[in-house]
């Protein structure tokens, strides 16, 4: 099993770790000299669209996947002509573009917050008049973790905002009151079989994921699975996809999708019968999908900017340390900590103990 | 964290997999060209006692461990003068020699089956007269998985048996009636802290481990922990050690110890809050030990000689596949399968399904 991965960050790194039991070999295409996945395989250091590098990747791989949305869907479509390459290019194209993504939700009758397509300052002025303030202006492509965004709180913020974000295609999203944010991670096999992990409650800080806690018997699990299945089927999807929602009372409002393994699914490495990384590999390689049942109460905390004191964290029972081997830098995800427990009360206790040790620098 | 490992088999391979979250780097010293751990680090291909190779290992390592008993304790003692090298040489020396091992049990008041030291055919004749038949004759050193052994059932088997096993130091062990075999895996830190995983019920076939099932609230857990702690303390041990026992009614009789991570602890990779591999690394590197609680009902099945049809196994829910990347050969451990479940009944069902798919060739 030889897997080619476009991108060599922590998601690629954890994919390779999940492939160890399959005796899989990995090749990563990543322009960065310090791609942290490279320790687990071969590293082709080149741009995502470097033709010679893509040929090398093809030659080294029986199947190909990617670990982020920054690669062009044309590249994936080209690779798919020569090897199984999943998730499919069309899913990537849709998820890369916030307007396409929102339009997909609408076409599938999945509720979502107010949104407008913005191609000019005039579009923006009209959309603000319609949706109201506060609202958030986002680039249609290439934004993540709060980057490429501007919150508009008052009329003055709107003036020249289109130019401020670079005169590129944007969307304006209305602010909504919501109770909390959840996500579901789901996987679809080449044969159309789907599996969904338990819904995860997420807490963000400064636009970055801070904490994810999988929920058992959440009243919105069925609704989330229904929406996820609509999207997966529509895109004839293969691999893992993450779906982020706002919870408003007993309603889910779709926020965004990610056509890849996802930070809110890292708890599955230790906490589920099959991890998102393993099931992504199983799907991409055409193997039967594994069970997504939760094994025990657990949660995941992101490590951002700076590592906390490792031994103090390890001294809290049930903690599992994930150092991605990346240089510390404010606002950068450099690791995560999984917390396992035998009861919800014990989990909360352990989680509180780890929270107090975190030295995250969000930048 | 740079770890040097003497031996590059599957135990070394799984140690490296457990080290990924610590961003640890591994170097393996192993004379085999096809050492299966080599995919996870650097491979120094040389004999265990090759001085130049040991120097290279020292230079590449902050701490050193070993994954089997075939290395001489003198080598470990030599390495320990220059780096933290665990488990300690004395523990290795004791476990490498069946007579030293049995003598240790006796000195610590740990019950064991009848045993005699055999240095000649005359010793053997006398011991058979004392212990009776059937009994099993074993080399004092270097035997494993039923190799270097002869079962003596009748008087004719005794004649010339000392010469048949090579005129080397032996022990004779009396056969005992026992209900089943269990093991406990335990870990002791540099600071003397110990943790013990749940007792495991083991089934052997032709002298090789077939299936391990961790037991919750086993009535002999406390007794097993007591015996394990006596041995760990006596040896001033650091790292993981496995203890095999026969269960006779409400009594444990000590069979043997292994001064390393152990096949009957593989279930801990997915089934425990901390795996034996991770806790071994934590101990060897002087980090706090992790919790040994079981996460969910689970079991491990060995894959011996030939891989079963992978996709059929993966189609059984809750299965995790461990292909060590070794060439198939009768009697060779080439992988294992962990089975996870949410109840004992579900575990049994899944285990039965996997058992039917196994194509083990015990040789």
XYZ file of C-alpha atoms in Angstrom:
726
model
C 0.000 0.000 0.000
C 1.836 3.104 -1.235
C 0.038 6.351 -0.437
C 0.838 9.714 -1.942
C -0.235 12.732 0.094
C -0.394 16.299 -1.153
C 0.649 18.299 1.875
C 3.079 17.269 4.575
C 1.707 18.869 7.733
C 0.376 17.273 10.899
C -2.650 15.768 9.158
C -0.367 13.942 6.741
C 1.821 12.952 9.642
C -1.099 11.396 11.533
C -2.337 9.685 8.345
C 1.034 7.972 8.118
C 0.852 6.961 11.777
C -2.526 5.348 11.088
C -1.018 3.528 8.125
C 1.690 1.806 10.183
C -0.513 -1.200 10.969
C -1.113 -1.671 7.245
C 2.639 -1.557 6.595
C 1.830 1.355 4.269
C 4.494 3.573 2.689
C 3.955 7.316 2.358
C 5.242 9.996 0.030
C 4.471 13.635 0.820
C 4.492 16.483 -1.670
C 5.111 19.726 0.225
C 7.151 22.827 -0.648
C 8.281 23.353 2.944
C 11.718 22.154 3.933
C 10.383 21.427 7.410
C 7.189 19.538 6.485
C 6.504 17.715 9.748
C 5.092 14.578 8.062
C 8.391 13.931 6.333
C 9.700 11.907 9.287
C 7.211 9.179 8.337
C 8.031 8.766 4.668
C 9.573 10.241 1.584
C 9.353 13.982 1.078
C 9.161 15.509 -2.386
C 9.934 19.152 -1.721
C 8.134 21.063 -4.456
C 5.086 23.160 -5.198
C 1.640 21.470 -5.312
C 1.390 22.166 -9.026
C 4.947 21.280 -10.037
C 4.437 18.884 -12.945
C 7.668 16.932 -12.477
C 6.988 16.555 -8.760
C 3.441 15.351 -9.416
C 4.859 12.743 -11.817
C 7.206 11.571 -9.058
C 4.275 11.397 -6.646
C 2.277 9.303 -9.122
C 5.190 6.942 -9.681
C 5.572 6.421 -5.919
C 1.870 5.899 -5.135
C -0.889 3.328 -5.533
C -3.453 5.852 -4.292
C -3.368 9.589 -3.675
C -5.022 11.913 -1.206
C -4.513 15.433 0.143
C -4.500 16.887 3.606
C -5.706 20.439 2.967
C -7.764 22.534 0.596
C -4.947 24.665 -0.764
C -4.210 22.385 -3.676
C -6.133 23.125 -6.834
C -8.934 20.744 -7.784
C -7.503 20.625 -11.315
C -4.392 18.947 -9.927
C -6.506 16.342 -8.147
C -8.567 15.781 -11.304
C -5.381 15.274 -13.301
C -3.986 12.795 -10.754
C -7.305 10.925 -10.681
C -6.872 10.059 -14.344
C -3.872 7.932 -13.436
C -4.468 6.697 -9.872
C -7.309 6.433 -7.392
C -7.212 10.019 -6.042
C -9.662 10.900 -3.283
C -11.539 12.903 -2.043
C -12.861 13.710 -5.536
C -11.820 16.912 -7.284
C -15.380 18.210 -7.352
C -15.667 18.017 -3.552
C -12.417 19.898 -3.225
C -13.549 22.559 -5.700
C -16.776 23.005 -3.749
C -15.152 23.209 -0.328
C -12.380 25.532 -1.501
C -14.942 28.142 -2.450
C -17.208 29.414 0.321
C -19.903 30.481 -2.127
C -20.020 27.087 -3.841
C -20.131 25.454 -0.430
C -23.041 27.588 0.787
C -24.837 27.069 -2.502
C -24.479 23.306 -2.067
C -26.050 23.524 1.404
C -28.958 25.504 -0.045
C -29.474 23.083 -2.913
C -29.686 20.192 -0.416
C -32.132 22.013 1.915
C -29.552 22.194 4.693
C -30.272 25.282 6.826
C -27.488 27.859 7.074
C -26.972 31.407 8.382
C -27.635 34.378 6.072
C -24.964 34.689 3.381
C -24.313 36.812 0.290
C -21.880 36.645 -2.612
C -19.648 39.734 -2.746
C -17.743 40.662 -5.908
C -17.551 44.421 -5.369
C -17.945 47.118 -2.747
C -21.417 47.742 -4.165
C -22.329 44.091 -3.560
C -21.052 44.477 -0.022
C -23.055 47.637 0.679
C -26.207 45.965 -0.619
C -25.578 42.774 1.381
C -24.976 44.725 4.607
C -28.258 46.539 4.055
C -29.976 43.177 3.664
C -28.216 40.999 6.282
C -27.368 43.702 8.803
C -24.443 44.102 11.190
C -22.469 42.597 12.789
C -21.439 40.280 9.983
C -18.216 38.655 8.866
C -16.586 39.128 5.520
C -14.496 36.209 4.259
C -12.466 35.460 1.165
C -14.199 32.860 -0.987
C -11.016 30.771 -1.137
C -7.882 30.025 0.903
C -8.988 31.323 4.305
C -8.677 29.182 7.422
C -8.417 29.479 11.201
C -9.674 33.043 11.185
C -7.277 34.196 8.460
C -8.623 36.074 5.379
C -11.556 37.397 7.380
C -12.838 40.696 8.737
C -15.578 41.209 11.259
C -17.833 44.177 10.385
C -19.394 45.621 13.501
C -20.419 49.157 12.456
C -20.917 51.143 9.281
C -17.331 52.441 9.354
C -15.999 48.879 9.116
C -17.858 48.383 5.839
C -16.290 51.318 3.987
C -13.488 50.051 1.726
C -13.656 46.558 3.293
C -13.761 44.961 -0.169
C -10.422 46.602 -1.024
C -8.993 45.820 2.410
C -9.428 42.110 1.804
C -7.644 42.482 -1.528
C -10.396 43.065 -4.122
C -10.932 39.306 -4.323
C -14.213 37.359 -4.410
C -15.792 37.304 -0.952
C -18.844 36.170 0.946
C -20.605 38.064 3.708
C -21.979 35.885 6.494
C -24.554 37.226 8.936
C -23.824 36.839 12.647
C -26.252 34.541 14.340
C -26.952 33.851 17.971
C -26.003 30.273 18.624
C -25.694 28.074 21.677
C -22.464 26.368 20.708
C -20.594 24.867 17.777
C -20.530 21.190 16.857
C -19.018 19.142 14.098
C -19.457 15.689 12.728
C -16.754 13.781 10.980
C -18.006 11.221 8.474
C -16.399 8.827 6.027
C -17.676 7.381 2.761
C -16.126 4.381 1.029
C -15.613 3.815 -2.669
C -18.717 1.602 -2.590
C -20.870 4.367 -1.092
C -20.944 2.952 2.431
C -20.883 5.749 5.037
C -19.996 5.897 8.730
C -20.342 8.858 11.068
C -18.490 9.401 14.351
C -20.338 10.827 17.337
C -21.087 14.535 17.131
C -18.382 16.689 18.698
C -18.875 19.830 20.715
C -16.205 22.386 19.818
C -14.948 25.432 21.610
C -13.046 28.017 19.593
C -10.769 30.796 20.809
C -9.853 33.668 18.489
C -11.263 31.698 15.582
C -9.101 28.648 16.280
C -10.317 25.336 17.609
C -9.427 24.999 21.275
C -11.269 21.934 22.581
C -13.353 19.100 21.088
C -15.501 16.755 23.157
C -17.398 13.886 21.480
C -21.001 13.600 22.661
C -22.881 10.356 23.163
C -26.613 10.294 22.356
C -26.652 13.966 21.403
C -30.242 14.889 20.370
C -28.956 16.392 17.096
C -26.848 13.365 16.057
C -29.476 12.078 13.607
C -29.976 15.516 12.077
C -26.235 15.990 11.632
C -25.873 12.550 10.053
C -28.748 13.278 7.696
C -27.117 16.509 6.486
C -23.702 14.864 6.224
C -25.123 12.003 4.182
C -26.848 14.416 1.787
C -23.547 16.169 1.064
C -21.520 12.960 0.788
C -24.001 11.407 -1.636
C -24.342 14.566 -3.740
C -20.559 14.809 -4.161
C -20.132 11.031 -4.678
C -17.539 11.496 -1.982
C -14.751 9.108 -0.954
C -12.742 9.630 2.247
C -13.277 11.570 5.450
C -15.210 14.827 5.469
C -15.848 17.157 8.390
C -19.025 19.220 8.809
C -19.168 22.213 11.143
C -22.514 23.410 12.449
C -23.914 26.077 14.736
C -26.450 24.789 17.254
C -29.468 27.061 17.620
C -31.915 25.475 20.035
C -32.911 22.232 18.329
C -31.658 23.264 14.930
C -28.330 22.842 13.193
C -27.126 25.598 10.851
C -24.364 24.551 8.479
C -21.151 26.553 8.795
C -18.607 24.800 6.596
C -17.261 21.534 5.314
C -13.680 20.319 5.055
C -12.935 17.609 2.474
C -10.271 15.914 4.602
C -9.425 14.658 8.047
C -10.144 17.380 10.550
C -8.843 18.805 13.785
C -12.155 18.124 15.547
C -11.659 14.419 14.766
C -8.267 13.981 16.430
C -9.918 12.478 19.520
C -10.730 9.413 17.376
C -7.042 8.326 17.379
C -7.400 6.980 20.896
C -11.099 7.470 21.537
C -12.860 5.531 18.772
C -12.893 1.942 17.534
C -11.446 3.306 14.273
C -9.773 6.704 13.919
C -10.618 9.247 11.235
C -7.120 8.765 9.844
C -7.448 5.007 9.535
C -10.925 5.211 8.000
C -9.710 7.858 5.545
C -6.969 5.477 4.428
C -9.421 2.579 4.301
C -11.768 4.632 2.108
C -9.064 5.971 -0.207
C -7.635 2.468 -0.669
C -11.022 0.808 -1.140
C -10.932 -1.259 2.091
C -13.965 -1.920 4.321
C -14.674 0.963 6.701
C -14.187 0.508 10.447
C -16.612 1.110 13.284
C -16.884 4.708 14.481
C -18.094 3.920 18.017
C -16.548 5.887 20.856
C -14.474 3.701 23.207
C -14.607 5.839 26.332
C -15.255 9.403 27.520
C -12.560 11.604 25.984
C -11.675 15.042 24.677
C -9.008 16.807 22.683
C -7.194 20.051 23.487
C -5.154 21.865 20.866
C -1.616 22.997 21.597
C -1.122 26.330 19.861
C 2.003 28.472 19.611
C 3.980 26.930 22.472
C 4.182 23.511 24.111
C 3.113 23.333 27.758
C 5.425 21.576 30.207
C 5.237 18.034 28.876
C 5.891 16.069 32.021
C 3.270 18.015 33.971
C 0.689 17.126 31.291
C 1.759 13.463 31.261
C 1.376 13.356 35.032
C -2.367 13.978 34.602
C -3.842 10.456 34.218
C -5.335 9.542 30.837
C -3.414 12.122 28.794
C -1.845 11.308 25.423
C 0.730 13.674 24.010
C 0.898 14.591 20.320
C 3.895 16.748 19.481
C 3.861 17.370 15.728
C 7.554 18.233 15.659
C 6.867 21.769 14.419
C 8.752 24.882 15.479
C 6.751 26.936 18.018
C 5.221 30.131 16.633
C 2.289 32.232 17.914
C -0.994 31.065 16.388
C 0.474 27.853 14.994
C -0.996 24.436 15.793
C 2.010 22.465 17.009
C 0.364 19.586 18.852
C -2.671 18.300 20.667
C -3.466 16.421 23.846
C -6.076 13.699 24.079
C -7.644 13.121 27.479
C -9.242 9.730 28.191
C -11.308 8.763 31.219
C -13.665 6.132 32.550
C -16.523 8.536 33.356
C -17.729 11.981 32.348
C -16.927 13.338 35.799
C -13.401 11.968 35.687
C -12.960 13.395 32.190
C -13.970 16.860 33.370
C -11.540 16.674 36.255
C -8.656 15.608 34.024
C -9.582 18.169 31.372
C -9.540 20.958 33.956
C -6.123 19.828 35.157
C -4.698 19.903 31.614
C -6.368 23.250 30.775
C -4.494 24.841 33.662
C -1.188 23.652 32.220
C -1.744 24.923 28.672
C 0.433 27.828 27.611
C -1.206 28.364 24.219
C -0.087 31.483 22.388
C -2.828 32.326 19.914
C -0.863 35.203 18.380
C 14.133 12.219 22.430
C 16.495 9.855 20.610
C 15.982 6.207 21.508
C 18.384 3.397 20.699
C 16.855 -0.070 20.534
C 18.781 -3.329 20.501
C 16.704 -5.508 18.216
C 14.632 -4.401 15.248
C 11.663 -6.764 15.241
C 7.975 -6.051 15.720
C 8.402 -5.014 19.359
C 10.895 -2.349 18.310
C 8.580 -1.374 15.493
C 5.651 -0.845 17.857
C 7.871 1.036 20.324
C 8.657 3.487 17.537
C 4.968 3.811 16.689
C 4.286 4.700 20.328
C 7.065 7.286 20.168
C 5.528 9.220 17.267
C 3.485 11.476 19.563
C 6.685 12.405 21.406
C 8.382 13.254 18.105
C 10.963 10.658 19.132
C 13.697 9.365 16.798
C 14.707 5.717 16.785
C 17.854 3.821 15.907
C 17.722 0.018 15.767
C 20.692 -2.311 16.078
C 19.833 -5.592 14.372
C 21.928 -7.971 12.238
C 19.014 -8.801 9.930
C 18.793 -7.043 6.603
C 15.011 -7.216 6.839
C 14.540 -5.961 10.436
C 10.889 -4.894 10.319
C 11.344 -1.931 12.701
C 13.759 -0.280 10.278
C 10.920 1.478 8.428
C 10.477 3.687 11.508
C 14.037 4.861 12.000
C 17.688 4.307 11.309
C 18.948 0.747 11.085
C 22.475 -0.198 12.132
C 22.877 -3.627 10.593
C 25.353 -5.438 12.841
C 25.647 -8.006 15.584
C 24.396 -7.170 19.093
C 27.969 -7.295 20.435
C 29.699 -5.452 17.582
C 31.710 -2.789 19.396
C 31.754 -0.265 16.568
C 28.016 -0.661 16.052
C 27.347 -0.203 19.775
C 29.391 3.005 19.650
C 27.228 4.214 16.766
C 24.102 3.339 18.745
C 25.373 5.294 21.753
C 26.188 8.311 19.609
C 22.685 8.285 18.122
C 20.766 7.828 21.389
C 19.783 9.744 24.520
C 18.471 6.536 26.093
C 18.764 2.865 25.194
C 16.515 -0.154 25.551
C 16.203 -3.648 24.068
C 13.297 -5.592 22.688
C 14.361 -9.195 23.431
C 16.467 -11.292 25.794
C 19.009 -12.475 23.244
C 21.406 -9.631 23.875
C 23.975 -10.253 26.582
C 23.524 -8.460 29.888
C 27.201 -7.438 29.716
C 26.414 -5.356 26.646
C 23.557 -3.623 28.470
C 25.786 -3.030 31.498
C 28.447 -1.490 29.250
C 25.908 0.789 27.541
C 24.477 1.815 30.916
C 27.814 3.351 31.849
C 27.331 5.926 29.106
C 23.573 6.395 28.715
C 20.389 5.602 30.591
C 19.969 1.954 29.477
C 16.896 0.093 30.709
C 15.677 -2.458 31.741
C 18.732 -2.959 33.971
C 21.379 -5.522 33.039
C 20.712 -7.567 36.162
C 17.055 -8.051 35.229
C 18.105 -9.196 31.788
C 20.688 -11.582 33.219
C 18.045 -13.069 35.515
C 15.367 -13.445 32.869
C 17.782 -14.870 30.274
C 18.506 -17.807 32.547
C 15.569 -19.991 33.561
C 17.312 -21.219 36.672
C 18.123 -17.697 37.899
C 14.537 -16.729 37.161
C 13.050 -19.648 39.139
C 15.498 -18.995 41.979
C 14.343 -15.383 42.105
C 10.704 -16.507 42.405
C 11.681 -18.836 45.271
C 13.653 -16.154 47.074
C 10.637 -13.836 46.918
C 8.161 -16.505 48.140
C 6.356 -16.549 44.816
C 4.854 -20.029 44.279
C 5.994 -21.926 41.185
C 5.721 -25.426 39.709
C 8.358 -28.061 40.588
C 11.684 -27.311 38.909
C 15.228 -28.691 38.952
C 18.591 -27.529 37.661
C 20.049 -29.956 35.117
C 23.742 -29.909 34.213
C 24.143 -33.561 33.241
C 22.189 -36.685 32.308
C 22.671 -37.840 35.898
C 21.022 -34.631 37.165
C 18.173 -35.303 34.758
C 17.664 -38.900 35.868
C 17.597 -37.796 39.494
C 15.213 -34.914 38.796
C 12.808 -37.168 36.858
C 12.789 -39.563 39.813
C 11.916 -36.650 42.075
C 9.493 -34.601 39.948
C 7.980 -37.424 37.888
C 6.688 -37.509 34.335
C 5.415 -35.880 32.246
C 7.794 -32.962 32.565
C 9.393 -30.485 30.201
C 13.093 -30.037 29.684
C 14.195 -26.552 28.636
C 17.502 -24.860 27.865
C 18.420 -22.412 30.598
C 18.999 -19.659 28.031
C 17.828 -18.557 24.584
C 14.613 -20.592 24.300
C 11.317 -18.945 23.334
C 7.947 -19.792 21.802
C 8.422 -23.517 22.441
C 11.899 -23.645 20.894
C 14.808 -25.267 22.814
C 12.391 -27.528 24.684
C 11.513 -31.207 24.898
C 8.492 -32.750 26.564
C 9.330 -35.940 28.438
C 6.294 -38.236 28.644
C 7.775 -41.654 29.334
C 11.043 -43.162 30.516
C 12.286 -43.617 26.945
C 12.079 -39.854 26.358
C 14.507 -39.289 29.239
C 17.316 -41.444 27.891
C 19.937 -39.231 26.243
C 17.651 -36.165 26.471
C 20.494 -34.088 27.940
C 22.618 -34.767 24.853
C 19.640 -34.243 22.512
C 19.252 -30.676 23.754
C 22.942 -30.081 23.101
C 24.705 -30.847 26.413
C 23.914 -27.337 27.593
C 22.620 -26.175 30.981
C 18.928 -27.044 31.339
C 16.033 -26.942 33.753
C 13.396 -29.619 34.194
C 9.906 -28.288 34.916
C 7.207 -30.552 36.312
C 3.876 -30.627 34.486
C 1.077 -29.269 36.582
C -2.675 -29.346 36.169
C -3.802 -25.782 35.674
C -7.043 -24.092 34.755
C -5.615 -21.580 32.334
C -2.677 -19.234 31.795
C -2.637 -15.538 32.620
C -0.088 -12.773 32.446
C 0.285 -9.332 33.857
C 2.252 -6.604 32.234
C 3.652 -4.012 34.624
C 5.838 -0.951 34.318
C 8.192 0.689 36.794
C 9.571 4.200 36.410
C 13.037 5.467 37.240
C 11.575 6.866 40.459
C 10.191 3.474 41.524
C 6.565 4.235 40.685
C 4.790 1.144 39.316
C 1.636 0.600 37.270
C 0.028 -2.701 36.344
C -2.367 -3.338 33.479
C -5.362 -5.624 33.982
C -4.545 -9.310 34.139
C -4.749 -11.030 30.766
C -6.081 -14.493 30.056
C -3.892 -16.183 27.443
C -4.530 -19.128 25.183
C -1.517 -20.843 23.645
C -1.390 -23.195 20.671
C 1.686 -25.369 20.093
C 3.552 -23.317 22.665
C 2.834 -20.013 20.931
C 0.498 -17.323 22.179
C -2.746 -17.408 20.223
C -5.171 -15.092 22.017
C -5.007 -12.594 24.910
C -8.078 -11.164 26.622
C -7.703 -8.559 29.402
C -9.898 -9.304 32.425
C -11.626 -6.695 34.544
C -11.956 -7.344 38.290
C -10.242 -10.720 38.050
C -10.096 -12.260 41.558
C -6.342 -12.869 41.182
C -5.461 -9.321 40.067
C -4.212 -8.283 43.513
C -2.140 -11.456 43.909
C -0.556 -10.982 40.490
C 0.227 -7.336 41.237
C 1.782 -8.304 44.557
C 4.097 -10.837 42.901
C 4.943 -8.444 40.083
C 5.803 -5.693 42.531
C 8.084 -8.005 44.523
C 10.085 -8.819 41.385
C 10.198 -5.226 40.123
C 11.403 -3.902 43.463
C 13.982 -6.671 43.953
C 15.502 -5.986 40.519
C 15.268 -2.176 40.900
C 13.594 -2.472 37.536
C 12.889 0.292 35.000
C 10.587 -0.281 32.005
C 7.885 -2.786 31.146
C 8.061 -6.358 32.404
C 5.682 -9.229 31.675
C 4.853 -11.989 34.160
C 3.306 -15.273 33.047
C 1.403 -17.400 35.547
C -0.534 -20.660 35.665
C -3.888 -20.395 37.419
C -4.582 -23.326 39.741
C -7.889 -22.746 41.518
C -7.311 -19.583 43.516
C -3.552 -19.734 43.264
C -1.070 -18.292 40.814
C 2.062 -20.280 40.004
C 4.825 -18.252 38.362
C 5.895 -19.506 34.942
C 8.277 -16.903 33.573
C 9.135 -13.238 33.271
C 10.112 -11.224 30.204
C 12.125 -8.023 30.797
C 10.527 -6.149 27.912
C 7.275 -5.292 26.208
C 5.336 -8.508 25.620
C 3.014 -10.098 23.120
C 0.276 -10.479 25.752
C 0.302 -6.676 26.149
C -0.375 -5.768 22.520
C -4.066 -5.196 23.293
C -2.990 -2.093 25.251
C -2.193 -0.215 22.010
C -5.875 0.430 21.405
C -7.421 -0.992 24.578
C -5.771 0.924 27.424
C -5.437 4.565 28.440
C -1.678 4.121 27.931
C -0.107 1.296 25.929
C 2.721 -0.908 27.176
C 4.911 0.587 24.448
C 4.253 4.171 25.474
C 4.760 3.438 29.170
C 7.971 1.577 28.407
C 9.259 4.672 26.610
C 8.030 6.919 29.398
C 9.866 4.768 31.966
C 13.097 4.475 29.972
C 13.144 8.249 29.369
C 12.234 9.146 32.944
C 8.790 10.627 32.157
C 5.698 10.215 34.371
C 3.929 6.892 33.783
C 0.475 6.814 32.183
C -2.727 5.232 33.435
C -3.105 1.515 32.704
C -6.917 1.422 32.814
C -8.685 -0.595 30.116
C -10.772 1.596 27.792
C -13.242 -1.006 26.554
C -13.728 -4.763 26.180
C -11.021 -6.017 23.814
C -8.787 -8.903 22.841
C -5.767 -9.679 20.711
C -5.276 -12.507 18.242
C -1.848 -13.351 16.900
C -1.274 -13.749 13.186
C 1.248 -16.554 12.732
C 2.849 -17.870 9.548
C 0.402 -16.409 7.033
C -1.833 -13.350 6.883
C -5.573 -14.012 6.726
C -7.603 -12.215 4.063
C -7.207 -8.637 5.243
C -10.406 -7.127 3.950
C -12.521 -9.897 5.442
C -10.964 -9.185 8.844
C -11.450 -5.425 8.465
C -15.094 -6.030 7.615
C -15.632 -7.393 11.146
C -16.474 -4.289 13.211
C -13.974 -3.204 15.851
C -10.929 -4.889 14.297
C -7.531 -3.194 14.065
C -4.962 -4.665 11.743
C -1.251 -4.910 12.621
C 0.874 -6.153 9.750
C 4.498 -6.152 10.906
C 5.800 -6.128 7.327
C 7.568 -9.479 7.801
C 7.811 -12.218 5.192
C 5.331 -15.053 5.881
C 6.906 -18.254 7.237
C 5.362 -21.134 9.218
C 5.584 -20.512 12.965
C 6.584 -16.868 12.576
C 4.651 -14.042 14.248
C 3.923 -11.668 11.391
C 1.094 -9.579 12.781
C -1.763 -9.327 15.220
C -5.369 -8.227 15.239
C -6.944 -6.249 18.044
C -10.691 -6.608 18.496
C -12.565 -3.823 20.305
C -16.200 -3.857 21.405
C -18.691 -2.086 23.609
C -19.718 -5.168 25.612
C -18.338 -8.585 26.504
C -21.026 -10.273 24.421
C -20.220 -8.144 21.396
C -16.527 -8.837 21.891
C -17.126 -12.589 21.879
C -19.165 -12.332 18.701
C -16.509 -10.294 16.920
C -13.728 -12.529 18.218
C -15.499 -15.613 16.885
C -15.882 -13.954 13.503
C -12.167 -13.121 13.307
C -11.106 -16.582 14.574
C -12.913 -18.153 11.649
C -10.901 -16.036 9.225
C -7.462 -16.795 10.683
C -5.196 -18.933 8.524
C -2.388 -19.256 11.074
C 0.351 -21.697 10.095
C 2.060 -22.715 13.331
C 4.700 -24.746 11.514
